[in-house]
Amino acid sequence: MKQVLLGGAALAAMGLAGAMPAAAADTNVTSGLQLKISGFIGFQSTLVLSDSQHSSLDRDYDFQTNARVIFDVKNVTDSGLEYGGRIRFDSVNRRDDVNVTRVYTYLKGAFGTLTFGDAPTVADDIGYVYVHDDLVGAMGAGAMDFGELLDGDFPLGGGNFYSINATYLAGLTNQDTRIKYTSPTINGFSFAVDFTPVVGGADHAGNGGRNDLFDDDETYYENVVTGGVNYQETFGDWSVRAAGTAAYGHGIQTSASGANPHGNDLEVYTLGGQVGYQDFHASVNWTHNESIAVADKPVDTVIGDLSYQTGPFLASLSYAYTWSDKGNGLDSSFGSGEDLKDNHIVGANVTYTLAPGLNTYAEVIYEKQNFREGQDFENANLITGVILGF
């Protein structure tokens, strides 16, 4: 195992890792260094429609606000080499102050794209197949988990027992420092691979110097390698996408109360597909968490979405089903439930563009967590909000 991991480390050190620069390269540059500032400001209100602990709530509604600020820099040399970087600030609000969620630089040419820094892992770039989020993002409405339906914010409970990819239950994050390589797209096909020395969030982001050589209770995994293959193409009124990823890493055990109490290795696979015809779009994605820090048995999630978009209007219906074998160790965060049996989440969303950059949305999300012992958890919320993109 260690020989494989050390081999992956050596491979990455030689430059076989990179990334998709995402929006960092969304405008053409011919000469001169360019700086682009963008972001979102969002507000939403949430009303509890039902809850297993409704009688103990002091109120059944709340307001929430958040903001994101992104700085993108890029340039193109005379030879055609594009280079640049991104700094992204999330959770710009009174409660969380500011979280730095992206700090990376990239090189892009005929060879593909190399990315260095705190950038999205391949498991998220390729392994995330969820068409509602793609559509609201194209409208300028998808941001900061506001209005993103089952990939969104669950401010009044739930949403903790399912996966769209390895950045959910598995604990693999986009904020850990990595090297990533993404190939050019040829006939709709592309692939990517990345290497991350240590996974543990902000305290292991690659800025600790000697301290990063020591594990602590926030450490999940080390020597993480993720890879994926993506196919995306359009045929007249049809659009199709198919994607698969795999993530592997060595588990780190520091204490019984640490992030990885049993030292479980990371082993997660995803497989997804997406299709669109004129105004109708659908997607399905399967995540198999074979081995992860927070569970002692494999955990699977299948999530599907059906969306209809016309002009400034979008309507989406999503469903996610999660299941796991007995003795998985997944216990309720909201009651006495122990040993998750299965989890169901259903959501419906309507999003409308009021004006350029200004979108409003309403969504209803219902969740039922069934446990083998103790109390099940049931929760339904109505969420409405506005997002200003700039």
XYZ file of C-alpha atoms in Angstrom:
390
model
C 0.000 0.000 0.000
C 2.729 2.451 1.003
C 4.756 1.649 -2.106
C 1.726 2.505 -4.244
C 1.159 5.746 -2.372
C 4.794 6.767 -2.521
C 4.776 5.992 -6.221
C 1.777 8.291 -6.624
C 3.603 11.010 -4.715
C 6.644 10.726 -6.949
C 4.465 10.783 -10.039
C 2.721 13.940 -8.881
C 6.016 15.602 -8.040
C 7.066 15.114 -11.643
C 4.149 17.245 -12.763
C 1.462 14.687 -13.633
C -1.263 16.666 -11.845
C -3.351 19.752 -12.659
C -6.896 21.098 -12.865
C -9.802 22.718 -14.647
C -9.468 26.446 -13.957
C -13.282 26.719 -14.104
C -14.388 30.342 -14.336
C -10.809 31.538 -14.141
C -10.673 31.100 -17.917
C -14.139 32.114 -19.010
C -13.102 35.100 -21.144
C -10.605 35.207 -23.999
C -7.315 37.000 -23.398
C -5.033 38.073 -26.226
C -2.416 40.141 -24.375
C -1.820 41.821 -21.043
C -2.513 40.665 -17.504
C -6.210 40.878 -16.646
C -7.929 41.012 -13.263
C -11.574 40.044 -12.883
C -13.601 40.508 -9.697
C -16.863 38.617 -9.344
C -19.066 37.111 -6.679
C -22.501 36.797 -5.115
C -24.591 38.275 -2.339
C -27.448 36.109 -1.131
C -30.372 36.233 1.300
C -32.801 33.448 2.155
C -35.590 32.722 4.617
C -36.463 29.246 5.873
C -39.714 27.990 7.394
C -39.972 24.618 9.150
C -42.969 22.739 7.750
C -42.436 19.618 9.868
C -39.762 18.291 12.208
C -39.370 15.286 14.514
C -38.511 17.701 17.318
C -40.980 20.412 16.324
C -42.472 20.673 19.801
C -39.093 21.604 21.269
C -38.334 24.398 18.776
C -38.606 27.944 20.130
C -39.346 29.263 16.627
C -39.855 27.646 13.246
C -38.362 30.248 10.893
C -35.061 32.011 10.323
C -33.201 34.365 7.972
C -29.771 33.789 6.478
C -27.330 35.881 4.462
C -23.997 35.164 2.818
C -21.582 36.479 0.204
C -18.692 35.320 -1.984
C -15.897 37.360 -3.579
C -13.638 35.950 -6.322
C -10.433 37.417 -7.766
C -9.261 35.914 -11.075
C -5.985 36.857 -12.769
C -4.831 35.589 -16.145
C -2.699 36.288 -19.180
C -1.663 34.669 -22.474
C 1.890 34.657 -23.806
C 2.826 35.228 -27.443
C 3.310 31.478 -27.791
C -0.275 30.818 -26.656
C 0.411 29.656 -23.086
C -2.356 30.797 -20.739
C -1.570 31.274 -17.060
C -3.371 32.744 -14.093
C -4.826 32.117 -10.692
C -7.812 32.457 -8.406
C -8.439 33.632 -4.857
C -11.953 32.988 -3.540
C -13.459 34.203 -0.287
C -16.555 32.374 0.968
C -18.774 32.725 4.041
C -18.500 36.501 3.979
C -20.973 37.116 6.798
C -21.176 38.184 10.441
C -21.075 34.660 11.849
C -18.232 33.076 9.904
C -16.246 36.197 9.002
C -14.377 35.004 5.871
C -13.192 31.579 4.705
C -10.543 31.321 1.990
C -11.733 28.397 -0.155
C -9.636 28.763 -3.319
C -6.006 29.791 -3.722
C -4.374 28.371 -6.831
C -2.445 29.140 -9.981
C -2.635 27.312 -13.318
C -0.902 26.832 -16.659
C -2.957 25.945 -19.728
C -1.817 25.000 -23.202
C -2.059 22.328 -25.864
C -0.701 19.856 -23.310
C -3.707 20.387 -21.008
C -4.011 22.236 -17.712
C -1.777 22.089 -14.640
C -3.127 23.551 -11.405
C -1.177 24.123 -8.178
C -2.759 25.021 -4.842
C -6.087 24.863 -3.020
C -8.217 23.883 -6.015
C -11.204 21.556 -6.543
C -10.278 17.879 -6.540
C -10.949 15.706 -9.584
C -13.577 13.923 -7.480
C -15.541 17.194 -7.514
C -14.615 18.498 -10.977
C -15.600 15.292 -12.759
C -17.416 13.241 -10.113
C -20.123 15.848 -9.525
C -23.041 15.157 -11.896
C -26.148 17.117 -10.875
C -27.955 18.987 -13.646
C -29.988 21.381 -11.448
C -26.782 22.952 -10.178
C -25.427 23.322 -13.721
C -28.582 25.115 -14.843
C -28.884 27.539 -11.929
C -25.184 28.277 -12.271
C -25.667 29.214 -15.920
C -28.474 31.546 -14.805
C -26.120 33.226 -12.333
C -28.186 31.946 -9.412
C -26.203 28.991 -8.074
C -23.886 30.184 -5.327
C -22.847 29.465 -1.754
C -25.327 26.567 -1.467
C -28.252 29.024 -1.793
C -30.945 27.722 -4.144
C -28.896 24.678 -5.158
C -31.564 22.211 -3.973
C -30.030 18.914 -2.758
C -26.528 20.350 -3.072
C -27.660 23.321 -1.039
C -27.692 24.537 2.501
C -29.786 22.676 5.101
C -29.798 25.460 7.710
C -32.502 23.963 9.921
C -31.295 20.355 9.991
C -30.549 17.342 7.829
C -28.504 16.842 4.706
C -25.688 14.994 6.486
C -26.187 11.406 5.244
C -25.776 11.443 1.471
C -23.099 11.980 -1.191
C -22.959 13.440 -4.664
C -19.213 12.743 -4.721
C -16.262 12.127 -2.407
C -16.360 15.661 -0.952
C -19.493 14.852 1.101
C -19.487 11.936 3.595
C -15.940 10.876 2.724
C -14.364 14.113 3.959
C -12.243 14.820 0.873
C -12.280 18.612 0.523
C -11.534 21.174 -2.174
C -9.572 23.318 0.286
C -6.620 20.994 0.757
C -3.480 21.787 -1.236
C -2.934 19.600 -4.293
C -1.410 19.331 -7.768
C -3.769 18.455 -10.597
C -3.569 17.681 -14.291
C -6.494 17.860 -16.742
C -6.074 16.671 -20.300
C -7.302 18.506 -23.398
C -10.758 17.493 -24.624
C -10.603 15.275 -27.708
C -13.856 14.201 -29.384
C -15.688 15.006 -26.138
C -13.359 12.937 -23.920
C -11.031 14.223 -21.201
C -9.378 12.830 -18.091
C -7.805 14.254 -14.938
C -5.697 13.150 -11.973
C -4.574 14.893 -8.781
C -2.408 14.263 -5.728
C -3.003 15.638 -2.198
C -0.392 14.974 0.551
C -2.776 15.421 3.486
C -6.539 15.899 3.852
C -7.726 17.727 6.933
C -9.249 21.057 5.920
C -7.962 24.541 6.643
C -5.449 23.499 9.334
C -3.676 21.211 6.853
C -3.835 23.445 3.807
C -0.129 23.356 3.057
C 0.863 26.527 4.898
C 2.005 25.021 8.191
C 5.575 24.213 7.245
C 7.007 21.695 9.708
C 3.649 21.499 11.509
C 2.128 19.907 8.393
C 4.417 16.918 8.945
C 2.525 16.005 12.113
C -1.006 14.588 12.191
C -3.671 15.779 14.643
C -7.328 15.058 15.394
C -8.457 16.947 12.267
C -6.435 14.735 9.898
C -8.472 12.349 7.724
C -6.126 10.883 5.112
C -2.691 11.203 3.532
C -1.299 10.558 0.031
C -4.682 10.922 -1.658
C -4.859 10.261 -5.405
C -8.032 10.902 -7.389
C -8.695 10.370 -11.073
C -11.595 10.621 -13.467
C -12.788 10.364 -17.062
C -15.400 12.676 -18.578
C -17.343 12.663 -21.855
C -19.462 15.651 -22.854
C -20.926 16.467 -26.265
C -23.892 18.030 -28.041
C -25.789 16.576 -30.998
C -28.253 19.103 -32.384
C -30.934 19.599 -29.717
C -29.384 16.881 -27.547
C -26.619 17.201 -24.962
C -25.036 14.250 -23.144
C -22.493 13.742 -20.418
C -21.008 10.655 -18.756
C -18.397 10.680 -15.991
C -16.644 8.361 -13.567
C -14.086 8.919 -10.793
C -12.093 7.016 -8.178
C -10.412 8.354 -5.025
C -7.875 6.544 -2.836
C -5.925 7.551 0.264
C -4.301 6.176 3.412
C -6.369 6.694 6.564
C -4.885 8.467 9.601
C -5.862 7.507 13.150
C -4.797 9.882 15.923
C -7.342 9.236 18.709
C -10.792 7.808 19.368
C -12.225 11.349 19.100
C -10.328 12.335 15.957
C -11.669 12.921 12.470
C -10.801 9.318 11.506
C -11.232 7.359 14.774
C -10.542 3.942 13.220
C -7.967 5.003 10.639
C -10.171 3.934 7.723
C -8.634 4.350 4.269
C -10.309 6.479 1.596
C -11.866 4.516 -1.262
C -14.727 6.185 -3.144
C -16.119 5.662 -6.658
C -18.644 7.707 -8.649
C -20.504 7.098 -11.889
C -22.894 9.596 -13.430
C -24.815 10.503 -16.553
C -26.652 13.577 -17.806
C -28.850 14.222 -20.829
C -30.687 17.238 -22.199
C -33.174 17.743 -25.013
C -34.266 21.303 -25.811
C -35.784 22.597 -22.538
C -35.702 19.285 -20.618
C -32.701 18.001 -18.666
C -32.056 15.000 -16.432
C -29.141 13.547 -14.467
C -28.347 10.599 -12.230
C -25.230 10.040 -10.138
C -24.115 7.106 -7.999
C -21.506 7.429 -5.244
C -20.091 4.306 -3.609
C -18.204 5.068 -0.396
C -16.402 1.744 0.012
C -14.167 2.985 2.845
C -14.332 6.417 4.531
C -13.401 7.962 7.863
C -16.891 8.436 9.335
C -18.405 5.028 8.511
C -17.440 1.449 9.351
C -19.366 -0.066 6.438
C -19.805 0.936 2.773
C -22.358 3.719 2.123
C -24.092 4.282 -1.240
C -26.070 7.216 -2.609
C -28.017 7.517 -5.854
C -29.256 11.025 -6.678
C -31.410 11.986 -9.654
C -32.767 15.252 -11.009
C -35.311 16.276 -13.657
C -35.339 19.925 -14.721
C -37.249 22.114 -17.166
C -35.856 25.482 -18.228
C -37.388 28.076 -20.522
C -36.254 31.683 -20.761
C -35.791 33.107 -17.247
C -37.670 30.222 -15.570
C -36.282 26.959 -14.148
C -38.146 24.162 -12.340
C -36.370 21.132 -10.851
C -37.327 17.979 -8.961
C -34.635 15.922 -7.198
C -34.453 12.738 -5.141
C -31.538 11.158 -3.261
C -31.522 7.689 -1.703
C -28.736 6.551 0.659
C -28.309 3.122 2.259
C -25.714 1.245 4.310
C -25.174 -2.149 5.942
C -25.813 -2.794 9.612
C -23.124 -1.573 11.999
C -22.044 1.420 9.918
C -21.637 3.757 12.898
C -23.611 6.608 11.311
C -25.697 8.100 14.136
C -28.207 10.945 14.194
C -27.068 14.498 14.840
C -30.604 15.512 15.823
C -31.917 12.713 18.060
C -31.293 9.258 19.509
C -31.092 7.414 16.176
C -28.165 5.008 15.778
C -26.885 2.905 12.875
C -28.358 4.500 9.740
C -30.594 2.180 7.745
C -31.445 4.499 4.855
C -31.932 8.157 4.069
C -34.418 9.779 1.661
C -34.316 13.397 0.457
C -36.848 14.902 -1.971
C -36.633 18.484 -3.186
C -38.454 20.780 -5.612
C -37.093 24.143 -6.757
C -38.352 27.050 -8.859
C -35.863 29.748 -9.882
C -36.655 32.938 -11.815
C -34.419 35.677 -13.210
C -35.877 39.054 -12.217
C -33.198 41.141 -13.910
C -29.635 40.648 -15.182
C -27.655 39.303 -12.225
C -30.704 39.141 -9.931
C -32.445 35.816 -9.313
C -35.086 34.630 -6.875
C -35.961 31.073 -5.889
C -38.268 28.955 -3.750
C -37.725 25.332 -2.814
C -39.207 22.668 -0.572
C -36.954 19.941 0.839
C -38.215 16.865 2.704
C -35.891 14.377 4.397
C -36.418 11.123 6.307
C -33.530 9.420 8.128
C -34.328 5.841 9.223
C -32.178 4.178 11.893
C -31.949 0.608 13.148
C -32.073 1.811 16.758
C -33.560 4.878 18.445
C -35.611 7.694 16.957
C -35.867 8.341 13.218
C -35.491 11.919 11.983
C -37.994 13.678 9.715
C -37.752 17.246 8.502
C -39.349 19.456 5.818
C -38.515 23.087 5.057
C -39.681 25.839 2.718
C -36.790 28.048 1.601
C -37.083 31.276 -0.385
C -34.361 33.723 -1.306
C -32.683 36.154 -3.679
C -29.158 36.096 -5.117
C -27.327 39.042 -6.663
C -24.444 38.010 -8.908
C -21.779 40.448 -10.036
